Amino acid sequence: MSLSFTGERSLGDLSQRRSRIGLVIGSGGIKCTMAIGLLKVLAHEGIPVDVAVGCSGGAIYAGLYALGDDVRDMEARSLVVWRDLFTKLHYRSLARAIAPAFFGYHEQVGLVDDRRVWDVLESQFGMRTFADCRMPFFVAATDYRTGEKVTLSEGRVIDAVRASIAIPLLLRAWPVQDRLLVDGGASNPLPIDIAIMEGCDIILAMGFESHMTADVGSFTQAIGRTSTIVTNHLLRATFAFYSTAHHAEVLPIVPLLDRDVGITEWEQVPYLIEQGEKAAYEQIPYLRRLLASQGAEPAVVAPMQRAVSAEIGATSPSTWRSTRPAAPSASPPASPPASPPASLSASLSAAPPASLSASPPASPPA
């Protein structure tokens, strides 16, 4: 049975309940580790999340969070995840890509060895399912044959994440029921629409811009520059689109980097997490004002969040944290706060994508 969380609300209910908070983590490769910084801040500030949505690399951390994994464990494991995820080539696919007339071509070609990728994902998720999640969790993917958006919300989490990270040509497409799925970033890189469809009033949307290199000195760098331009404009267009009407409050969290970080540069993970933490703290004062204006300040922090918050606050202070703006008083202001320049309000009237069961073979294809 498919998990179904319609999230429909009447306007009269708003003053009688806590606002429904959604967390959306978009695609971005290794930059998605910056989401760990965001999760640390949410735990430290005692801000609950009701719905988690992930796309591509963002599905890894949204999934672990929805399953209730400890944020500190995610941080410790991230170095291993990105060190091992894309390190081994699949030589048969490489031969097919170089000489398809001789070796034959298959639509599931992928240059990275699936067995290594599967082992890494299995070490993180095991065989846990969407039913094991502590909150509604959704994964964005793309139908390889039709290009349609696909939302996964049942079956094994590992299968949904594997489908969502299937970067075309790099990783083989992943079969789910009668569909062949690839990277969710190809059709829905920041799936805010899913959180809106689930009735979220406030959406914390973490997206990742690519760093523009100063010079282009090769053909591959020229391709990379083009990809960066397209990706960055697509991200900005996504935020702009969801600001066309007022339905949910979308808080964009887009960390800024002072360097380019490649998908295999796992030694940069601590730096990325720190930048994610900084970007998240910049939005906390406004988020608290917004929650207070809706009568939505959480009175009780869930036991798991409270424990993680206390531990993070005691053991992992950042040197810059003492200079961040103090959180405003929880007492509601006379009138709702004006949205800051970085905050966007959103609404979507399109029908949600079809939900699929993630149930491909028990092991990756040979």
Tab-separated table of N, CA and C in Angstrom, residues 120-261:
chain	number	residue	atom	x	y	z
A	120	VAL	N	27.831	0.661	-0.611
A	120	VAL	CA	27.851	1.901	0.170
A	120	VAL	C	26.440	2.252	0.649
A	121	LEU	N	25.469	2.181	-0.246
A	121	LEU	CA	24.096	2.511	0.138
A	121	LEU	C	23.544	1.513	1.153
A	122	GLU	N	23.884	0.256	0.977
A	122	GLU	CA	23.401	-0.767	1.909
A	122	GLU	C	23.962	-0.539	3.307
A	123	SER	N	25.204	-0.045	3.393
A	123	SER	CA	25.798	0.237	4.695
A	123	SER	C	25.071	1.373	5.405
A	124	GLN	N	24.392	2.227	4.640
A	124	GLN	CA	23.670	3.353	5.232
A	124	GLN	C	22.211	3.016	5.530
A	125	PHE	N	21.552	2.332	4.608
A	125	PHE	CA	20.110	2.121	4.722
A	125	PHE	C	19.712	0.702	5.084
A	126	GLY	N	20.589	-0.274	4.834
A	126	GLY	CA	20.185	-1.652	5.026
A	126	GLY	C	18.985	-1.956	4.146
A	127	MET	N	18.053	-2.741	4.673
A	127	MET	CA	16.836	-3.071	3.931
A	127	MET	C	15.616	-2.380	4.535
A	128	ARG	N	15.841	-1.250	5.193
A	128	ARG	CA	14.725	-0.522	5.798
A	128	ARG	C	13.791	0.028	4.714
A	129	THR	N	12.529	0.148	5.065
A	129	THR	CA	11.517	0.574	4.099
A	129	THR	C	10.947	1.947	4.480
A	130	PHE	N	10.133	2.496	3.590
A	130	PHE	CA	9.464	3.760	3.869
A	130	PHE	C	8.563	3.639	5.103
A	131	ALA	N	8.050	2.444	5.348
A	131	ALA	CA	7.192	2.237	6.515
A	131	ALA	C	7.971	2.383	7.820
A	132	ASP	N	9.289	2.272	7.754
A	132	ASP	CA	10.117	2.429	8.950
A	132	ASP	C	10.426	3.893	9.268
A	133	CYS	N	10.093	4.794	8.364
A	133	CYS	CA	10.408	6.210	8.575
A	133	CYS	C	9.564	6.795	9.699
A	134	ARG	N	10.137	7.779	10.390
A	134	ARG	CA	9.455	8.429	11.496
A	134	ARG	C	8.605	9.611	11.037
A	135	MET	N	8.646	9.882	9.778
A	135	MET	CA	7.839	10.953	9.187
A	135	MET	C	7.615	10.595	7.724
A	136	PRO	N	6.626	11.194	7.066
A	136	PRO	CA	6.450	10.950	5.632
A	136	PRO	C	7.714	11.329	4.864
A	137	PHE	N	8.136	10.461	3.977
A	137	PHE	CA	9.368	10.666	3.217
A	137	PHE	C	9.103	10.387	1.753
A	138	PHE	N	9.610	11.282	0.889
A	138	PHE	CA	9.388	11.168	-0.544
A	138	PHE	C	10.703	11.385	-1.294
A	139	VAL	N	10.884	10.622	-2.360
A	139	VAL	CA	12.101	10.703	-3.172
A	139	VAL	C	11.716	11.053	-4.605
A	140	ALA	N	12.408	12.043	-5.163
A	140	ALA	CA	12.157	12.455	-6.549
A	140	ALA	C	13.089	11.708	-7.491
A	141	ALA	N	12.540	11.171	-8.564
A	141	ALA	CA	13.324	10.488	-9.594
A	141	ALA	C	12.765	10.888	-10.954
A	142	THR	N	13.364	10.345	-12.014
A	142	THR	CA	12.955	10.690	-13.382
A	142	THR	C	12.796	9.416	-14.199
A	143	ASP	N	11.704	9.322	-14.948
A	143	ASP	CA	11.510	8.194	-15.855
A	143	ASP	C	12.464	8.364	-17.038
A	144	TYR	N	13.369	7.420	-17.214
A	144	TYR	CA	14.416	7.539	-18.226
A	144	TYR	C	13.853	7.531	-19.635
A	145	ARG	N	12.754	6.802	-19.839
A	145	ARG	CA	12.210	6.645	-21.191
A	145	ARG	C	11.263	7.780	-21.586
A	146	THR	N	10.565	8.366	-20.619
A	146	THR	CA	9.584	9.405	-20.930
A	146	THR	C	10.002	10.794	-20.442
A	147	GLY	N	10.937	10.858	-19.498
A	147	GLY	CA	11.351	12.130	-18.931
A	147	GLY	C	10.416	12.663	-17.862
A	148	GLU	N	9.385	11.897	-17.493
A	148	GLU	CA	8.412	12.351	-16.512
A	148	GLU	C	8.986	12.349	-15.098
A	149	LYS	N	8.462	13.275	-14.275
A	149	LYS	CA	8.786	13.254	-12.854
A	149	LYS	C	8.164	12.025	-12.206
A	150	VAL	N	8.867	11.447	-11.260
A	150	VAL	CA	8.359	10.296	-10.515
A	150	VAL	C	8.619	10.547	-9.036
A	151	THR	N	7.627	10.262	-8.204
A	151	THR	CA	7.782	10.385	-6.756
A	151	THR	C	7.659	9.009	-6.129
A	152	LEU	N	8.668	8.619	-5.383
A	152	LEU	CA	8.695	7.319	-4.713
A	152	LEU	C	8.384	7.499	-3.238
A	153	SER	N	7.491	6.664	-2.717
A	153	SER	CA	7.091	6.806	-1.323
A	153	SER	C	6.783	5.477	-0.646
A	154	GLU	N	7.180	4.379	-1.245
A	154	GLU	CA	6.974	3.084	-0.594
A	154	GLU	C	8.013	2.094	-1.098
A	155	GLY	N	8.109	0.965	-0.400
A	155	GLY	CA	9.115	-0.040	-0.726
A	155	GLY	C	10.381	0.193	0.073
A	156	ARG	N	11.488	-0.323	-0.417
A	156	ARG	CA	12.764	-0.176	0.283
A	156	ARG	C	13.367	1.198	-0.025
A	157	VAL	N	13.828	1.860	1.015
A	157	VAL	CA	14.404	3.181	0.842
A	157	VAL	C	15.647	3.114	-0.038
A	158	ILE	N	16.439	2.067	0.105
A	158	ILE	CA	17.682	1.939	-0.662
A	158	ILE	C	17.393	1.937	-2.164
A	159	ASP	N	16.312	1.318	-2.577
A	159	ASP	CA	15.976	1.271	-4.000
A	159	ASP	C	15.575	2.650	-4.523
A	160	ALA	N	14.807	3.367	-3.726
A	160	ALA	CA	14.384	4.710	-4.140
A	160	ALA	C	15.586	5.646	-4.250
A	161	VAL	N	16.486	5.577	-3.268
A	161	VAL	CA	17.675	6.432	-3.293
A	161	VAL	C	18.576	6.061	-4.463
A	162	ARG	N	18.738	4.757	-4.690
A	162	ARG	CA	19.585	4.307	-5.816
A	162	ARG	C	19.044	4.820	-7.140
A	163	ALA	N	17.723	4.813	-7.302
A	163	ALA	CA	17.123	5.344	-8.534
A	163	ALA	C	17.370	6.841	-8.654
A	164	SER	N	17.233	7.554	-7.547
A	164	SER	CA	17.331	9.005	-7.582
A	164	SER	C	18.744	9.510	-7.830
A	165	ILE	N	19.771	8.705	-7.509
A	165	ILE	CA	21.155	9.147	-7.717
A	165	ILE	C	21.747	8.638	-9.030
A	166	ALA	N	20.921	8.005	-9.861
A	166	ALA	CA	21.420	7.409	-11.097
A	166	ALA	C	21.723	8.483	-12.140
A	167	ILE	N	22.856	9.148	-11.989
A	167	ILE	CA	23.281	10.167	-12.945
A	167	ILE	C	23.470	9.504	-14.306
A	168	PRO	N	22.756	9.940	-15.334
A	168	PRO	CA	22.862	9.291	-16.648
A	168	PRO	C	24.302	9.158	-17.115
A	169	LEU	N	24.625	7.997	-17.637
A	169	LEU	CA	25.938	7.595	-18.138
A	169	LEU	C	26.922	7.266	-17.013
A	170	LEU	N	26.794	7.929	-15.871
A	170	LEU	CA	27.707	7.624	-14.764
A	170	LEU	C	27.229	6.405	-13.993
A	171	LEU	N	25.937	6.374	-13.661
A	171	LEU	CA	25.337	5.225	-12.986
A	171	LEU	C	24.199	4.679	-13.833
A	172	ARG	N	24.073	3.371	-13.852
A	172	ARG	CA	23.011	2.751	-14.634
A	172	ARG	C	21.632	3.096	-14.091
A	173	ALA	N	20.678	3.255	-15.011
A	173	ALA	CA	19.293	3.494	-14.615
A	173	ALA	C	18.816	2.331	-13.747
A	174	TRP	N	17.866	2.617	-12.856
A	174	TRP	CA	17.423	1.611	-11.894
A	174	TRP	C	15.964	1.235	-12.144
A	175	PRO	N	15.662	-0.067	-12.272
A	175	PRO	CA	14.283	-0.487	-12.558
A	175	PRO	C	13.398	-0.427	-11.319
A	176	VAL	N	12.237	0.200	-11.460
A	176	VAL	CA	11.226	0.246	-10.402
A	176	VAL	C	9.900	-0.100	-11.053
A	177	GLN	N	9.339	-1.249	-10.656
A	177	GLN	CA	8.158	-1.795	-11.317
A	177	GLN	C	8.438	-1.888	-12.816
A	178	ASP	N	7.629	-1.236	-13.627
A	178	ASP	CA	7.812	-1.336	-15.074
A	178	ASP	C	8.486	-0.097	-15.637
A	179	ARG	N	9.142	0.678	-14.772
A	179	ARG	CA	9.811	1.892	-15.220
A	179	ARG	C	11.304	1.811	-14.963
A	180	LEU	N	12.061	2.498	-15.816
A	180	LEU	CA	13.494	2.609	-15.645
A	180	LEU	C	13.767	4.044	-15.199
A	181	LEU	N	14.328	4.196	-13.999
A	181	LEU	CA	14.455	5.513	-13.390
A	181	LEU	C	15.897	5.984	-13.320
A	182	VAL	N	16.065	7.311	-13.435
A	182	VAL	CA	17.385	7.928	-13.314
A	182	VAL	C	17.287	9.117	-12.357
A	183	ASP	N	18.384	9.841	-12.269
A	183	ASP	CA	18.563	10.964	-11.354
A	183	ASP	C	17.353	11.899	-11.315
A	184	GLY	N	16.832	12.132	-10.105
A	184	GLY	CA	15.717	13.053	-9.957
A	184	GLY	C	16.077	14.469	-10.355
A	185	GLY	N	17.378	14.796	-10.312
A	185	GLY	CA	17.818	16.132	-10.687
A	185	GLY	C	17.583	16.449	-12.147
A	186	ALA	N	17.354	15.424	-12.968
A	186	ALA	CA	17.109	15.649	-14.392
A	186	ALA	C	15.738	16.279	-14.641
A	187	SER	N	14.781	16.085	-13.712
A	187	SER	CA	13.427	16.603	-13.933
A	187	SER	C	12.928	17.484	-12.795
A	188	ASN	N	13.473	17.314	-11.596
A	188	ASN	CA	12.951	18.024	-10.427
A	188	ASN	C	14.069	18.209	-9.402
A	189	PRO	N	15.072	19.046	-9.712
A	189	PRO	CA	16.266	19.132	-8.870
A	189	PRO	C	16.026	19.655	-7.458
A	190	LEU	N	14.954	20.402	-7.262
A	190	LEU	CA	14.598	20.877	-5.924
A	190	LEU	C	13.090	20.684	-5.765
A	191	PRO	N	12.653	19.489	-5.349
A	191	PRO	CA	11.231	19.119	-5.410
A	191	PRO	C	10.359	19.767	-4.335
A	192	ILE	N	10.278	21.095	-4.383
A	192	ILE	CA	9.424	21.839	-3.467
A	192	ILE	C	7.963	21.465	-3.682
A	193	ASP	N	7.611	21.144	-4.929
A	193	ASP	CA	6.224	20.832	-5.249
A	193	ASP	C	5.686	19.669	-4.424
A	194	ILE	N	6.547	18.695	-4.118
A	194	ILE	CA	6.096	17.537	-3.337
A	194	ILE	C	5.722	17.974	-1.924
A	195	ALA	N	6.551	18.832	-1.316
A	195	ALA	CA	6.254	19.319	0.029
A	195	ALA	C	4.964	20.136	0.040
A	196	ILE	N	4.738	20.922	-1.008
A	196	ILE	CA	3.502	21.703	-1.093
A	196	ILE	C	2.298	20.778	-1.194
A	197	MET	N	2.411	19.742	-2.024
A	197	MET	CA	1.312	18.804	-2.179
A	197	MET	C	1.010	18.051	-0.886
A	198	GLU	N	2.002	17.951	-0.003
A	198	GLU	CA	1.799	17.277	1.276
A	198	GLU	C	1.314	18.228	2.363
A	199	GLY	N	0.899	19.427	1.971
A	199	GLY	CA	0.275	20.342	2.909
A	199	GLY	C	1.218	21.075	3.820
A	200	CYS	N	2.482	21.223	3.444
A	200	CYS	CA	3.439	21.934	4.296
A	200	CYS	C	3.189	23.441	4.226
A	201	ASP	N	3.189	24.081	5.387
A	201	ASP	CA	2.992	25.528	5.464
A	201	ASP	C	4.318	26.268	5.361
A	202	ILE	N	5.371	25.665	5.913
A	202	ILE	CA	6.714	26.236	5.877
A	202	ILE	C	7.640	25.182	5.282
A	203	ILE	N	8.412	25.582	4.282
A	203	ILE	CA	9.285	24.625	3.603
A	203	ILE	C	10.720	25.125	3.659
A	204	LEU	N	11.576	24.343	4.279
A	204	LEU	CA	13.003	24.629	4.313
A	204	LEU	C	13.612	23.944	3.093
A	205	ALA	N	13.977	24.729	2.091
A	205	ALA	CA	14.433	24.181	0.813
A	205	ALA	C	15.925	24.437	0.640
A	206	MET	N	16.722	23.387	0.737
A	206	MET	CA	18.169	23.519	0.573
A	206	MET	C	18.560	23.129	-0.848
A	207	GLY	N	19.068	24.113	-1.587
A	207	GLY	CA	19.551	23.878	-2.944
A	207	GLY	C	21.035	24.190	-3.024
A	208	PHE	N	21.656	23.774	-4.122
A	208	PHE	CA	23.107	23.873	-4.216
A	208	PHE	C	23.528	24.452	-5.561
A	209	GLU	N	24.106	25.637	-5.515
A	209	GLU	CA	24.652	26.220	-6.731
A	209	GLU	C	26.062	25.691	-6.960
A	210	SER	N	26.445	25.596	-8.210
A	210	SER	CA	27.797	25.155	-8.562
A	210	SER	C	28.720	26.364	-8.641
A	211	HIS	N	29.959	26.171	-8.251
A	211	HIS	CA	30.935	27.244	-8.242
A	211	HIS	C	31.462	27.479	-9.659
A	212	MET	N	31.521	28.739	-10.064
A	212	MET	CA	32.036	29.083	-11.393
A	212	MET	C	33.558	29.174	-11.350
A	213	THR	N	34.214	28.372	-12.165
A	213	THR	CA	35.669	28.417	-12.224
A	213	THR	C	36.129	29.683	-12.951
A	214	ALA	N	37.302	30.170	-12.572
A	214	ALA	CA	37.813	31.413	-13.142
A	214	ALA	C	38.164	31.278	-14.617
A	215	ASP	N	38.807	30.175	-14.973
A	215	ASP	CA	39.272	29.997	-16.348
A	215	ASP	C	38.791	28.675	-16.914
A	216	VAL	N	38.677	28.636	-18.223
A	216	VAL	CA	38.343	27.403	-18.935
A	216	VAL	C	39.530	27.063	-19.822
A	217	GLY	N	40.193	25.954	-19.509
A	217	GLY	CA	41.407	25.602	-20.239
A	217	GLY	C	41.340	24.302	-20.992
A	218	SER	N	40.148	23.676	-21.052
A	218	SER	CA	40.031	22.405	-21.763
A	218	SER	C	38.587	22.208	-22.206
A	219	PHE	N	38.385	21.201	-23.051
A	219	PHE	CA	37.052	20.895	-23.548
A	219	PHE	C	36.145	20.439	-22.410
A	220	THR	N	36.670	19.602	-21.508
A	220	THR	CA	35.854	19.120	-20.386
A	220	THR	C	35.476	20.265	-19.455
A	221	GLN	N	36.408	21.206	-19.272
A	221	GLN	CA	36.092	22.355	-18.433
A	221	GLN	C	35.033	23.242	-19.084
A	222	ALA	N	35.045	23.305	-20.401
A	222	ALA	CA	34.018	24.063	-21.119
A	222	ALA	C	32.647	23.422	-20.923
A	223	ILE	N	32.608	22.097	-20.971
A	223	ILE	CA	31.350	21.390	-20.728
A	223	ILE	C	30.891	21.645	-19.288
A	224	GLY	N	31.848	21.588	-18.353
A	224	GLY	CA	31.520	21.839	-16.958
A	224	GLY	C	30.985	23.240	-16.735
A	225	ARG	N	31.579	24.228	-17.412
A	225	ARG	CA	31.119	25.604	-17.289
A	225	ARG	C	29.672	25.720	-17.779
A	226	THR	N	29.380	25.099	-18.911
A	226	THR	CA	28.018	25.135	-19.451
A	226	THR	C	27.031	24.484	-18.485
A	227	SER	N	27.419	23.341	-17.942
A	227	SER	CA	26.557	22.643	-16.983
A	227	SER	C	26.312	23.487	-15.748
A	228	THR	N	27.345	24.187	-15.277
A	228	THR	CA	27.214	25.042	-14.098
A	228	THR	C	26.227	26.171	-14.345
A	229	ILE	N	26.337	26.806	-15.503
A	229	ILE	CA	25.436	27.906	-15.836
A	229	ILE	C	23.986	27.421	-15.870
A	230	VAL	N	23.754	26.298	-16.531
A	230	VAL	CA	22.399	25.753	-16.642
A	230	VAL	C	21.854	25.388	-15.270
A	231	THR	N	22.670	24.696	-14.470
A	231	THR	CA	22.234	24.247	-13.145
A	231	THR	C	21.879	25.420	-12.245
A	232	ASN	N	22.743	26.423	-12.217
A	232	ASN	CA	22.493	27.568	-11.340
A	232	ASN	C	21.238	28.337	-11.730
A	233	HIS	N	21.045	28.532	-13.029
A	233	HIS	CA	19.851	29.254	-13.469
A	233	HIS	C	18.586	28.430	-13.219
A	234	LEU	N	18.694	27.109	-13.345
A	234	LEU	CA	17.537	26.251	-13.082
A	234	LEU	C	17.140	26.334	-11.614
A	235	LEU	N	18.139	26.362	-10.730
A	235	LEU	CA	17.853	26.478	-9.302
A	235	LEU	C	17.159	27.799	-8.991
A	236	ARG	N	17.690	28.889	-9.551
A	236	ARG	CA	17.089	30.201	-9.300
A	236	ARG	C	15.683	30.280	-9.896
A	237	ALA	N	15.508	29.671	-11.050
A	237	ALA	CA	14.180	29.673	-11.679
A	237	ALA	C	13.180	28.885	-10.844
A	238	THR	N	13.642	27.827	-10.203
A	238	THR	CA	12.760	27.027	-9.352
A	238	THR	C	12.230	27.862	-8.202
A	239	PHE	N	13.130	28.580	-7.519
A	239	PHE	CA	12.689	29.447	-6.430
A	239	PHE	C	11.750	30.533	-6.944
A	240	ALA	N	12.067	31.107	-8.100
A	240	ALA	CA	11.229	32.167	-8.659
A	240	ALA	C	9.834	31.648	-8.995
A	241	PHE	N	9.769	30.433	-9.519
A	241	PHE	CA	8.483	29.847	-9.888
A	241	PHE	C	7.578	29.698	-8.673
A	242	TYR	N	8.156	29.233	-7.559
A	242	TYR	CA	7.343	28.987	-6.372
A	242	TYR	C	7.017	30.260	-5.603
A	243	SER	N	7.435	31.423	-6.128
A	243	SER	CA	7.083	32.688	-5.498
A	243	SER	C	5.911	33.361	-6.201
A	244	THR	N	5.286	32.663	-7.158
A	244	THR	CA	4.227	33.276	-7.964
A	244	THR	C	2.924	33.470	-7.193
A	245	ALA	N	2.712	32.706	-6.139
A	245	ALA	CA	1.482	32.845	-5.349
A	245	ALA	C	1.793	32.452	-3.915
A	246	HIS	N	0.901	32.826	-3.002
A	246	HIS	CA	1.126	32.564	-1.581
A	246	HIS	C	0.324	31.344	-1.150
A	247	HIS	N	1.020	30.283	-0.878
A	247	HIS	CA	0.374	29.071	-0.359
A	247	HIS	C	1.208	28.543	0.794
A	248	ALA	N	2.490	28.375	0.557
A	248	ALA	CA	3.411	27.929	1.599
A	248	ALA	C	4.582	28.898	1.638
A	249	GLU	N	5.180	29.041	2.792
A	249	GLU	CA	6.351	29.899	2.940
A	249	GLU	C	7.595	29.072	2.639
A	250	VAL	N	8.331	29.458	1.620
A	250	VAL	CA	9.529	28.722	1.214
A	250	VAL	C	10.760	29.497	1.651
A	251	LEU	N	11.554	28.890	2.504
A	251	LEU	CA	12.794	29.513	2.963
A	251	LEU	C	13.959	28.902	2.203
A	252	PRO	N	14.541	29.602	1.251
A	252	PRO	CA	15.670	29.050	0.493
A	252	PRO	C	16.942	29.044	1.334
A	253	ILE	N	17.580	27.919	1.382
A	253	ILE	CA	18.865	27.791	2.071
A	253	ILE	C	19.873	27.338	1.018
A	254	VAL	N	20.669	28.282	0.540
A	254	VAL	CA	21.615	28.016	-0.549
A	254	VAL	C	23.019	28.404	-0.067
A	255	PRO	N	23.774	27.452	0.452
A	255	PRO	CA	25.121	27.771	0.957
A	255	PRO	C	26.027	28.300	-0.152
A	256	LEU	N	26.870	29.260	0.203
A	256	LEU	CA	27.824	29.831	-0.736
A	256	LEU	C	29.202	29.236	-0.489
A	257	LEU	N	29.875	28.847	-1.561
A	257	LEU	CA	31.201	28.246	-1.454
A	257	LEU	C	32.239	29.175	-2.065
A	258	ASP	N	33.438	29.137	-1.516
A	258	ASP	CA	34.524	29.947	-2.060
A	258	ASP	C	35.475	29.131	-2.922
A	259	ARG	N	35.033	27.909	-3.260
A	259	ARG	CA	35.871	27.026	-4.068
A	259	ARG	C	34.988	26.027	-4.807
A	260	ASP	N	35.545	25.419	-5.838
A	260	ASP	CA	34.853	24.358	-6.563
A	260	ASP	C	35.146	23.032	-5.872
A	261	VAL	N	34.116	22.227	-5.644
A	261	VAL	CA	34.280	20.933	-4.990
A	261	VAL	C	33.738	19.861	-5.921
